[in-house]
Short mmCIF file of C-alpha atoms in Angstrom, two decimals:
data_model
loop_
_atom_site.label_atom_id
_atom_site.label_comp_id
_atom_site.label_asym_id
_atom_site.label_seq_id
_atom_site.Cartn_x
_atom_site.Cartn_y
_atom_site.Cartn_z
CA MET A 448 -10.64 -12.46 22.39
CA PRO A 449 -6.80 -13.25 22.51
CA TYR A 450 -5.33 -13.08 18.60
CA THR A 451 -4.00 -16.81 18.98
CA LEU A 452 -1.92 -18.51 16.50
CA LEU A 453 -4.91 -20.95 16.34
CA THR A 454 -7.00 -17.45 14.80
CA ARG A 455 -4.31 -16.67 12.72
CA LEU A 456 -4.36 -19.63 10.98
CA ARG A 457 -8.46 -19.56 10.55
CA HIS A 458 -7.92 -17.59 8.18
CA PRO A 459 -8.27 -19.06 4.78
CA THR A 460 -4.91 -17.13 3.29
CA ARG A 461 -3.20 -18.71 6.23
CA GLY A 462 -4.86 -21.70 6.03
CA ALA A 463 -4.02 -22.14 2.67
CA LEU A 464 0.24 -20.75 3.61
CA ALA A 465 0.16 -23.71 6.04
CA ALA A 466 -1.29 -26.29 3.32
CA CYS A 467 1.57 -25.03 1.08
CA LEU A 468 3.85 -25.31 3.29
CA ALA A 469 3.49 -28.93 4.88
CA PHE A 470 3.16 -30.23 1.20
CA ALA A 471 6.47 -28.40 -0.07
CA LEU A 472 8.43 -30.28 3.01
CA TRP A 473 6.45 -33.51 2.44
CA HIS A 474 6.84 -33.12 -1.57
CA GLN A 475 10.81 -32.15 -1.07
CA PRO A 476 12.34 -32.21 1.94
CA LEU A 477 15.09 -29.51 2.76
CA GLY A 478 17.93 -30.33 1.49
CA ALA A 479 16.88 -32.61 -1.29
CA THR A 480 18.61 -32.60 -4.32
CA ALA A 481 16.79 -29.86 -7.09
CA SER A 482 15.48 -31.34 -9.94
CA SER A 483 15.00 -28.17 -11.74
CA GLY A 484 16.09 -29.99 -15.30
CA CYS A 485 18.53 -27.36 -15.77
CA THR A 486 21.86 -27.85 -16.87
CA GLU A 487 22.65 -24.54 -18.79
CA ALA A 488 21.75 -20.74 -18.56
CA ASN A 489 19.37 -19.81 -20.75
CA GLU A 490 15.79 -17.86 -20.58
CA ARG A 491 14.30 -20.37 -17.85
CA CYS A 492 17.53 -21.42 -15.84
CA VAL A 493 20.28 -19.18 -14.25
CA ALA A 494 23.43 -20.47 -12.33
CA THR A 495 23.31 -20.46 -8.66
CA GLY A 496 25.67 -17.26 -7.24
CA THR A 497 24.67 -15.26 -9.93
CA TRP A 498 24.18 -11.33 -9.44
CA GLU A 499 22.19 -9.62 -12.36
CA PHE A 500 21.86 -6.27 -12.68
CA GLN A 501 19.63 -4.30 -14.79
CA ILE A 502 18.29 -1.00 -15.23
CA ALA A 503 15.47 0.92 -17.30
CA VAL A 504 15.96 3.97 -19.02
CA GLY A 505 13.55 6.06 -20.36
CA ALA A 506 10.41 7.88 -20.15
CA GLY A 507 7.13 7.10 -18.67
CA VAL A 508 4.81 7.86 -16.15
CA ARG A 509 2.13 5.91 -13.67
CA THR A 510 -0.91 7.65 -12.53
CA ASN A 511 -1.67 8.25 -8.70
CA PRO A 512 -5.28 7.30 -7.79
CA ILE A 513 -4.28 9.49 -4.53
CA ALA A 514 -6.24 12.84 -4.29
CA ALA A 515 -4.69 15.59 -4.58
CA ALA A 516 -1.35 13.76 -5.54
CA ASP A 517 1.10 13.91 -8.86
CA ASP A 518 1.32 11.36 -10.83
CA ILE A 519 4.73 9.54 -10.67
CA PRO A 520 7.19 9.79 -13.93
CA LEU A 521 9.15 6.75 -14.58
CA VAL A 522 12.53 7.78 -15.77
CA LEU A 523 15.27 4.76 -14.13
CA ILE A 524 14.25 1.54 -12.81
CA PRO A 525 16.84 -0.81 -11.45
CA GLN A 526 16.17 -4.16 -10.58
CA ILE A 527 19.33 -6.69 -8.77
CA THR A 528 18.66 -10.05 -8.60
CA TYR A 529 20.74 -12.83 -6.93
CA TYR A 530 19.89 -16.54 -7.24
CA GLY A 531 21.66 -18.97 -4.89
CA LYS A 532 20.99 -22.57 -4.76
CA ARG A 533 17.86 -22.18 -2.88
CA PHE A 534 18.06 -18.36 -2.02
CA PHE A 535 17.13 -15.45 -3.94
CA LEU A 536 17.06 -11.88 -3.63
CA ASP A 537 14.67 -10.08 -5.88
CA ASN A 538 14.66 -6.31 -5.60
CA LEU A 539 12.83 -6.24 -2.07
CA ASP A 540 11.61 -9.61 -2.51
CA LEU A 541 13.33 -12.17 -0.24
CA GLY A 542 12.78 -16.01 -1.05
CA TYR A 543 13.76 -19.26 -0.38
CA THR A 544 12.90 -22.01 -3.29
CA LEU A 545 11.18 -25.14 -1.25
CA VAL A 546 9.85 -27.02 -4.67
CA ASP A 547 12.31 -26.61 -7.94
CA ARG A 548 10.54 -28.57 -10.60
CA PRO A 549 10.90 -27.93 -14.55
CA ASP A 550 7.38 -26.86 -15.38
CA TRP A 551 6.64 -25.81 -11.04
CA MET A 552 8.25 -24.02 -7.78
CA LEU A 553 7.03 -22.83 -4.70
CA ASN A 554 8.85 -20.53 -2.71
CA ALA A 555 9.12 -19.27 0.48
CA LEU A 556 8.70 -15.06 0.44
CA VAL A 557 8.88 -12.30 2.09
CA THR A 558 8.44 -8.91 0.34
CA VAL A 559 7.07 -5.47 0.71
CA GLY A 560 2.83 -4.62 0.32
CA GLY A 561 2.61 -1.96 -2.12
CA ASP A 562 0.16 0.36 -0.60
CA GLY A 563 2.37 1.99 1.72
CA LEU A 564 4.07 3.88 -0.98
CA TYR A 565 1.11 6.20 -1.62
CA PHE A 566 2.32 7.61 1.84
CA PHE A 567 5.74 7.17 1.72
CA GLU A 568 7.63 10.42 0.86
CA ASP A 569 11.36 9.50 0.67
CA SER A 570 12.33 10.38 -3.03
CA TRP A 571 15.14 7.75 -2.99
CA GLY A 572 13.11 5.16 -1.14
CA ARG A 573 10.40 5.23 -3.76
CA PHE A 574 12.96 4.95 -6.48
CA VAL A 575 14.55 1.75 -5.19
CA LEU A 576 10.66 0.31 -4.12
CA ASP A 577 8.97 0.98 -7.48
CA GLY A 578 12.07 -1.11 -8.89
CA GLY A 579 11.24 -3.77 -6.67
CA LEU A 580 7.43 -3.59 -7.26
CA GLY A 581 7.77 -4.25 -10.60
CA THR A 582 4.13 -2.48 -11.94
CA LEU A 583 1.75 -4.84 -10.38
CA GLU A 584 1.24 -1.93 -7.28
CA SER A 585 -0.36 1.61 -8.33
CA GLY A 586 1.14 4.80 -8.57
CA PHE A 587 2.51 6.23 -5.55
CA ASN A 588 3.24 9.50 -4.01
CA LYS A 589 2.42 11.55 -1.02
CA ALA A 590 -0.53 11.03 0.43
CA PRO A 591 -2.81 13.69 -0.58
CA ALA A 592 -1.54 17.09 0.17
CA ALA A 593 -5.23 18.31 1.41
CA PRO A 594 -4.42 21.79 1.81
CA GLY A 595 -7.39 22.43 4.02
CA GLU A 596 -5.39 20.20 6.68
CA GLY A 597 -5.55 21.07 10.19
CA ASP A 598 -2.07 21.04 12.17
CA ALA A 599 -2.89 18.98 14.94
CA ALA A 600 -2.38 14.90 14.20
CA ASN A 601 -4.90 12.33 14.59
CA ASP A 602 -3.82 9.32 14.92
CA GLY A 603 -5.97 5.96 14.13
CA ASP A 604 -7.51 5.06 17.67
CA ALA A 605 -10.39 7.61 17.10
CA GLY A 606 -12.17 4.27 15.14
CA PHE A 607 -14.19 4.97 12.21
CA GLY A 608 -17.55 5.33 13.94
CA PRO A 609 -20.69 6.11 11.11
CA VAL A 610 -18.84 5.65 7.76
CA GLU A 611 -19.35 5.72 4.59
CA ASP A 612 -20.06 1.71 3.23
CA SER A 613 -18.19 0.67 0.52
CA SER A 614 -20.98 -1.19 -1.00
CA ASP A 615 -22.55 2.16 -1.51
CA GLU A 616 -22.77 2.99 -5.12
CA GLY A 617 -22.61 6.49 -6.38
CA PRO A 618 -19.51 8.88 -6.65
CA THR A 619 -17.37 9.81 -4.30
CA GLU A 620 -17.26 13.46 -3.37
CA ALA A 621 -13.03 14.79 -3.38
CA PRO A 622 -11.96 15.99 -0.40
CA ARG A 623 -13.07 20.12 -0.39
CA GLN A 624 -10.06 22.66 0.39
CA SER A 625 -11.27 22.67 4.19
CA HIS A 626 -9.64 22.57 7.29
CA LEU A 627 -9.10 18.65 7.42
CA PRO A 628 -7.62 16.88 10.20
CA LYS A 629 -4.45 15.49 9.80
CA LEU A 630 -3.95 11.69 7.86
CA ARG A 631 -2.54 9.33 10.45
CA GLU A 632 0.73 7.57 9.00
CA ARG A 633 0.20 4.93 6.86
CA ASN A 634 3.52 2.42 7.01
CA ILE A 635 4.76 0.10 4.60
CA ALA A 636 3.99 -3.71 5.64
CA ALA A 637 6.43 -6.66 5.26
CA LEU A 638 4.37 -9.62 4.04
CA ALA A 639 5.59 -12.87 4.29
CA GLY A 640 4.05 -15.70 3.00
CA VAL A 641 4.31 -18.53 -0.43
CA GLU A 642 4.63 -18.40 -3.77
CA THR A 643 3.90 -21.05 -6.21
CA SER A 644 4.12 -20.49 -10.39
CA GLY A 645 4.30 -22.71 -12.89
CA GLN A 646 4.43 -23.15 -16.54
CA MET A 647 1.73 -24.36 -18.58
CA GLY A 648 2.25 -24.56 -22.20
CA ARG A 649 2.68 -20.98 -23.45
CA PHE A 650 1.37 -19.72 -20.15
CA GLU A 651 3.07 -18.63 -17.26
CA TRP A 652 1.46 -18.18 -14.08
CA GLN A 653 1.80 -17.16 -10.35
CA LEU A 654 0.43 -17.10 -7.24
CA GLN A 655 1.40 -14.55 -4.21
CA ALA A 656 -0.40 -16.16 -0.87
CA LEU A 657 0.96 -13.31 1.79
CA SER A 658 -0.07 -12.26 5.24
CA ASP A 659 1.27 -8.77 7.07
CA ALA A 660 4.47 -10.06 9.25
CA SER A 661 5.39 -6.83 10.34
CA ASN A 662 2.30 -5.84 12.41
CA VAL A 663 1.61 -2.76 10.42
CA HIS A 664 -2.38 -4.23 9.21
CA ASP A 665 -2.56 -7.59 10.42
CA GLY A 666 -4.11 -8.33 6.31
CA GLN A 667 -3.52 -10.79 3.92
CA GLU A 668 -2.99 -10.17 -0.09
CA LEU A 669 -3.33 -12.94 -3.13
CA ARG A 670 -1.95 -12.06 -6.12
CA PHE A 671 -2.03 -13.96 -9.06
CA ALA A 672 -1.14 -13.27 -12.41
CA VAL A 673 -1.18 -14.78 -15.79
CA SER A 674 1.37 -14.60 -18.80
CA THR A 675 2.19 -15.28 -22.28
CA ALA A 676 4.49 -14.21 -25.35
CA THR A 677 5.34 -14.68 -28.56
CA GLN A 678 8.13 -13.74 -30.71
CA ALA A 679 8.19 -12.39 -34.48
CA ARG A 680 11.77 -11.84 -35.71
CA GLU A 681 13.64 -9.72 -33.09
CA HIS A 682 10.44 -8.36 -31.55
CA HIS A 683 8.62 -9.88 -28.53
CA LEU A 684 5.57 -9.36 -27.20
CA GLY A 685 4.13 -10.29 -24.07
CA MET A 686 0.77 -9.63 -22.15
CA SER A 687 -0.30 -10.42 -18.63
CA VAL A 688 -3.52 -10.45 -16.68
CA GLY A 689 -4.08 -11.00 -13.20
CA PHE A 690 -5.52 -9.86 -10.19
CA ASN A 691 -5.04 -8.26 -6.48
CA TRP A 692 -6.79 -9.09 -3.58
CA LYS A 693 -6.48 -7.66 -0.34
CA SER A 694 -8.26 -8.02 3.04
CA ALA A 695 -10.54 -5.87 4.66
CA GLU A 696 -7.66 -5.08 7.30
CA VAL A 697 -5.35 -3.74 4.47
CA MET A 698 -7.75 -1.74 2.90
CA GLU A 699 -9.31 -0.17 6.49
CA TYR A 700 -5.32 0.71 7.02
CA TYR A 701 -4.83 2.41 3.79
CA TYR A 702 -8.11 3.52 2.11
CA GLY A 703 -10.08 3.57 5.44
CA VAL A 704 -11.12 6.99 7.01
CA THR A 705 -11.17 7.08 11.07
CA GLN A 706 -13.66 9.16 12.37
CA GLY A 707 -10.47 11.81 13.59
CA GLU A 708 -9.55 11.77 9.94
CA SER A 709 -12.64 12.63 8.79
CA GLY A 710 -13.75 16.36 7.83
CA THR A 711 -16.05 17.91 5.28
CA GLY A 712 -15.84 16.17 2.24
CA ARG A 713 -13.41 13.62 3.70
CA PRO A 714 -16.48 11.44 5.44
CA ALA A 715 -15.45 8.53 7.58
CA TYR A 716 -15.12 5.03 5.65
CA ARG A 717 -14.35 1.62 6.19
CA PRO A 718 -13.80 -0.53 3.36
CA ASP A 719 -14.34 -4.33 2.91
CA SER A 720 -11.77 -6.24 1.07
CA GLY A 721 -11.46 -5.99 -2.89
CA THR A 722 -9.89 -7.03 -5.83
CA SER A 723 -8.02 -5.15 -8.26
CA PRO A 724 -7.80 -6.65 -12.18
CA PHE A 725 -5.00 -5.45 -14.30
CA VAL A 726 -3.47 -6.33 -18.00
CA ARG A 727 -0.38 -5.39 -19.40
CA LEU A 728 1.06 -5.43 -22.81
CA SER A 729 4.76 -5.09 -23.48
CA TRP A 730 7.38 -5.49 -26.13
CA THR A 731 11.10 -5.88 -26.46
CA ARG A 732 13.38 -5.89 -28.68
CA PRO A 733 17.25 -6.63 -29.06
CA ALA A 734 19.22 -3.12 -29.12
CA GLY A 735 22.91 -4.87 -28.78
CA GLU A 736 25.21 -6.38 -26.41
CA HIS A 737 24.17 -4.74 -23.43
CA TRP A 738 20.52 -2.91 -24.34
CA ARG A 739 17.45 -3.77 -25.57
CA TRP A 740 14.19 -1.65 -26.38
CA LEU A 741 11.04 -1.83 -23.54
CA GLY A 742 8.05 -0.65 -24.45
CA SER A 743 5.03 -1.59 -21.37
CA VAL A 744 1.76 -0.58 -21.07
CA GLN A 745 -0.53 -1.31 -18.29
CA TYR A 746 -4.14 -0.80 -17.18
CA GLU A 747 -5.30 -1.50 -13.47
CA HIS A 748 -8.81 -1.42 -12.65
CA LEU A 749 -9.29 -0.52 -8.75
CA SER A 750 -11.11 -2.65 -6.54
CA GLU A 751 -14.73 -1.06 -5.27
CA ALA A 752 -13.42 -0.48 -1.76
CA ILE A 753 -10.48 1.39 -3.31
CA ARG A 754 -12.43 3.63 -5.88
CA HIS A 755 -15.09 4.74 -3.23
CA SER A 756 -12.27 5.81 -0.64
CA PRO A 757 -12.55 9.55 -0.06
CA LEU A 758 -8.74 9.43 -0.39
CA ILE A 759 -8.67 8.08 -3.86
CA ASP A 760 -9.73 10.46 -7.39
CA ARG A 761 -9.14 7.50 -9.89
CA LYS A 762 -10.61 4.22 -10.82
CA GLN A 763 -7.53 3.09 -12.32
CA VAL A 764 -4.23 3.49 -12.42
CA ILE A 765 -2.07 3.55 -16.06
CA GLN A 766 1.24 2.92 -16.78
CA ILE A 767 3.25 3.71 -19.57
CA PHE A 768 6.71 3.23 -20.21
CA PHE A 769 9.01 3.16 -23.24
CA GLY A 770 12.73 3.21 -22.95
CA GLY A 771 16.01 1.18 -22.93
CA VAL A 772 17.09 -1.60 -20.59
CA TYR A 773 20.23 -1.76 -19.54
CA HIS A 774 22.22 -5.53 -18.53
CA PHE A 775 25.02 -5.30 -16.87
CA MET B 1360 51.60 -51.32 17.78
CA LEU B 1361 51.03 -47.57 18.51
CA ALA B 1362 53.60 -46.87 16.22
CA GLY B 1363 51.90 -48.47 13.61
CA VAL B 1364 48.82 -46.90 14.07
CA LEU B 1365 49.88 -43.35 14.16
CA ALA B 1366 52.19 -43.87 11.19
CA ALA B 1367 48.67 -45.23 9.51
CA ALA B 1368 47.40 -42.08 10.56
CA GLY B 1369 50.22 -40.33 9.04
CA CYS B 1370 51.09 -38.93 12.41
CA ALA B 1371 54.70 -40.13 11.61
CA ALA B 1372 55.33 -37.12 9.66
CA ALA B 1373 57.40 -35.49 13.23
CA GLU B 1374 60.63 -37.73 11.06
CA ALA B 1375 60.16 -35.73 7.81
CA GLU B 1376 58.12 -32.71 6.88
CA MET B 1377 56.99 -32.74 2.76
CA ASP B 1378 55.34 -30.30 1.11
CA LEU B 1379 53.94 -29.64 -2.51
CA THR B 1380 53.15 -27.46 -4.70
CA PRO B 1381 50.54 -26.71 -5.96
CA SER B 1382 48.63 -28.80 -3.54
CA VAL B 1383 45.44 -28.32 -5.40
CA CYS B 1384 44.22 -28.57 -8.79
CA ALA B 1385 41.19 -27.07 -9.66
CA LEU B 1386 39.11 -28.39 -12.26
CA ALA B 1387 36.99 -26.08 -14.32
CA ALA B 1388 33.81 -27.52 -16.00
CA ASP B 1389 34.92 -28.54 -19.21
CA GLN B 1390 37.68 -30.53 -17.77
CA SER B 1391 37.86 -34.16 -16.70
CA ARG B 1392 41.56 -34.33 -16.14
CA CYS B 1393 44.19 -32.57 -14.08
CA GLU B 1394 47.78 -32.11 -15.61
CA GLU B 1395 49.73 -30.16 -13.31
CA ARG B 1396 53.65 -30.30 -12.71
CA VAL B 1397 53.98 -30.79 -8.96
CA THR B 1398 56.97 -30.46 -6.79
CA ILE B 1399 57.89 -32.18 -3.88
CA GLU B 1400 59.92 -31.03 -1.36
CA TRP B 1401 60.83 -32.80 2.12
CA GLN B 1402 63.30 -32.49 4.71
CA ALA B 1403 63.86 -34.85 7.75
CA ALA B 1404 65.10 -34.54 11.50
CA GLY B 1405 67.50 -36.38 12.91
CA GLN B 1406 69.86 -38.64 11.71
CA THR B 1407 70.61 -39.35 7.76
CA GLN B 1408 68.96 -42.21 6.30
CA ALA B 1409 67.91 -44.20 2.85
CA LEU B 1410 64.51 -43.22 1.83
CA CYS B 1411 62.27 -43.42 -1.03
CA LEU B 1412 58.98 -41.33 -2.26
CA PHE B 1413 55.89 -43.01 -3.50
CA VAL B 1414 52.61 -41.95 -5.16
CA ASP B 1415 49.81 -43.59 -3.98
CA ARG B 1416 49.62 -47.71 -4.34
CA GLU B 1417 52.66 -48.07 -7.13
CA ASN B 1418 55.29 -50.14 -6.08
CA GLU B 1419 57.74 -48.49 -7.30
CA PRO B 1420 59.36 -45.74 -5.52
CA LEU B 1421 59.40 -42.26 -7.66
CA ALA B 1422 62.93 -41.62 -6.10
CA CYS B 1423 64.79 -42.76 -3.62
CA TRP B 1424 67.74 -40.99 -1.54
CA GLU B 1425 70.25 -42.45 0.31
CA LYS B 1426 71.66 -40.44 3.04
CA ASP B 1427 70.26 -37.31 2.28
CA ARG B 1428 68.59 -34.54 4.57
CA GLN B 1429 66.22 -32.89 2.18
CA GLY B 1430 65.15 -33.36 -1.42
CA GLN B 1431 63.07 -32.53 -4.59
CA TYR B 1432 61.35 -33.82 -6.70
CA ARG B 1433 59.20 -32.55 -10.06
CA TYR B 1434 56.54 -34.72 -10.49
CA ARG B 1435 53.87 -34.73 -13.94
CA ALA B 1436 50.70 -34.97 -12.53
CA GLU B 1437 47.96 -36.63 -14.71
CA THR B 1438 45.25 -37.24 -13.22
CA ASP B 1439 41.51 -37.20 -12.36
CA GLU B 1440 41.85 -38.40 -8.93
CA SER B 1441 43.62 -36.98 -5.65
CA LEU B 1442 47.04 -38.23 -5.53
CA THR B 1443 48.81 -39.02 -2.15
CA PHE B 1444 52.51 -38.50 -2.24
CA GLN B 1445 54.17 -40.95 0.87
CA LEU B 1446 57.60 -40.49 2.15
CA ARG B 1447 59.29 -44.18 3.57
CA ARG B 1448 62.14 -45.38 5.40
CA THR B 1449 64.06 -47.68 2.60
CA LEU B 1450 65.12 -50.18 5.20
CA ASP B 1451 61.41 -51.56 6.58
CA GLY B 1452 59.13 -49.60 4.56
CA GLU B 1453 58.15 -46.58 7.64
CA LEU B 1454 56.14 -44.05 6.78
CA LEU B 1455 57.63 -40.58 7.33
CA ALA B 1456 55.40 -38.19 5.48
CA SER B 1457 51.97 -38.19 3.47
CA GLU B 1458 50.77 -35.57 1.89
CA LEU B 1459 47.73 -35.06 -0.44
CA PHE B 1460 47.54 -33.70 -4.35
CA GLU B 1461 43.95 -32.72 -4.00
CA VAL B 1462 41.78 -32.77 -7.30
CA ILE B 1463 38.53 -30.80 -7.06
CA ARG B 1464 36.15 -29.72 -9.83
CA GLU B 1465 34.77 -26.61 -10.09
CA TYR B 1466 31.30 -27.43 -11.13
CA THR B 1467 28.74 -25.11 -11.98
CA GLU B 1468 24.97 -25.83 -10.12
CA PHE B 1469 22.17 -24.40 -12.06
CA ARG B 1470 18.40 -23.53 -10.94
CA SER B 1471 14.92 -22.73 -12.03
CA ARG B 1472 14.51 -18.51 -12.39
CA ARG B 1473 11.72 -17.11 -10.52
CA ARG B 1474 8.53 -16.61 -12.76
CA LYS B 1475 7.20 -13.08 -12.49
CA PRO B 1476 4.32 -12.88 -15.26
CA TRP B 1477 3.72 -9.18 -13.73
CA ASN B 1478 7.60 -8.34 -13.89
CA PHE B 1479 8.58 -4.39 -15.02
CA PHE B 1480 11.55 -5.82 -16.97
#
């Protein structure tokens, strides 16, 4: 069946994107004066044309759910942000603000999907990408080294064939040290969509509806998070909860195992869509003109579709970091 | 009539040239008024003629010259708007040159930061 634009828009996520964009264009035509209510630079507002640089230096770790892959040390995490009148750059996120209100914002957004980082091997690239993705994405490292992997590469065209369904309960068998076929390439996808966020009393929320714009997996993601914070003298405590929903296409591409990749201890696997919730606690305190202390703990419970993948050997991703943040 | 139109459009400047130093005054966000010393230099082409320097719509000239081919005048600008300096022939008031001293405001625009409940920082 031809994959037409109409077909693509029938997907609920794409429909939501189109609806949001249409609403934004109707609500605030491009070029209209922004009514953000901002008259000075503060926690909520920033001067346009401003670059901001921060780097976190400390000790931390992010567990890696990929079987046989190492945990990821967190030592240096950079952040580069630029705000134009409407355009913004936030590490690897490129956006264009369609609506800017004191308690509500709507942005068109291009970003990268985090799952491809599990299979990304370039160290410097991972360093940059890690900062770009903040803490929502799970840890990443080289795909399971699978010592028993054969040399012959199999691409993903082999199909899934008889598969282990994601709804099956019970523990997943970890890969054995046998001659397993090499895993096909799993690339990083560029995602495009809309992002909306707002303020409700002491709570701040954000929702992203994204779709693959790079033809990598043709899937969709929905990301939602809400956070709140409290101040006790110099101590700033924050808590965030949220979830990340990924469509079956995303899951199949990254966590599925095709017939060509399957072998003893690595059965073929075709996951369904899944939702991974997370919770994060953070603490920060000023430590000078340019420095502040930062500590954070995050727990992400991987979706059933990911947990049951033969490539995964953990149910969660835990991240802990303590260190200092330098503001340039 | 054509000459009048050209003169009104500032096209008669071929008979004289005028330079302003500086020609722009940039106001910071907390400034409402420009206070600047402007040096006006002019040079006439062709025969010497009596001419006067005017600023904006002031009826009285800032200065006049009787038989000079060039001249200089220092003007103390205290204004919140751009000013137009004009060099006119004394005899008939014909416009010989016109230059703009531009007052611009460097104001900062602000916008909302992006909310990122899951940001690492």
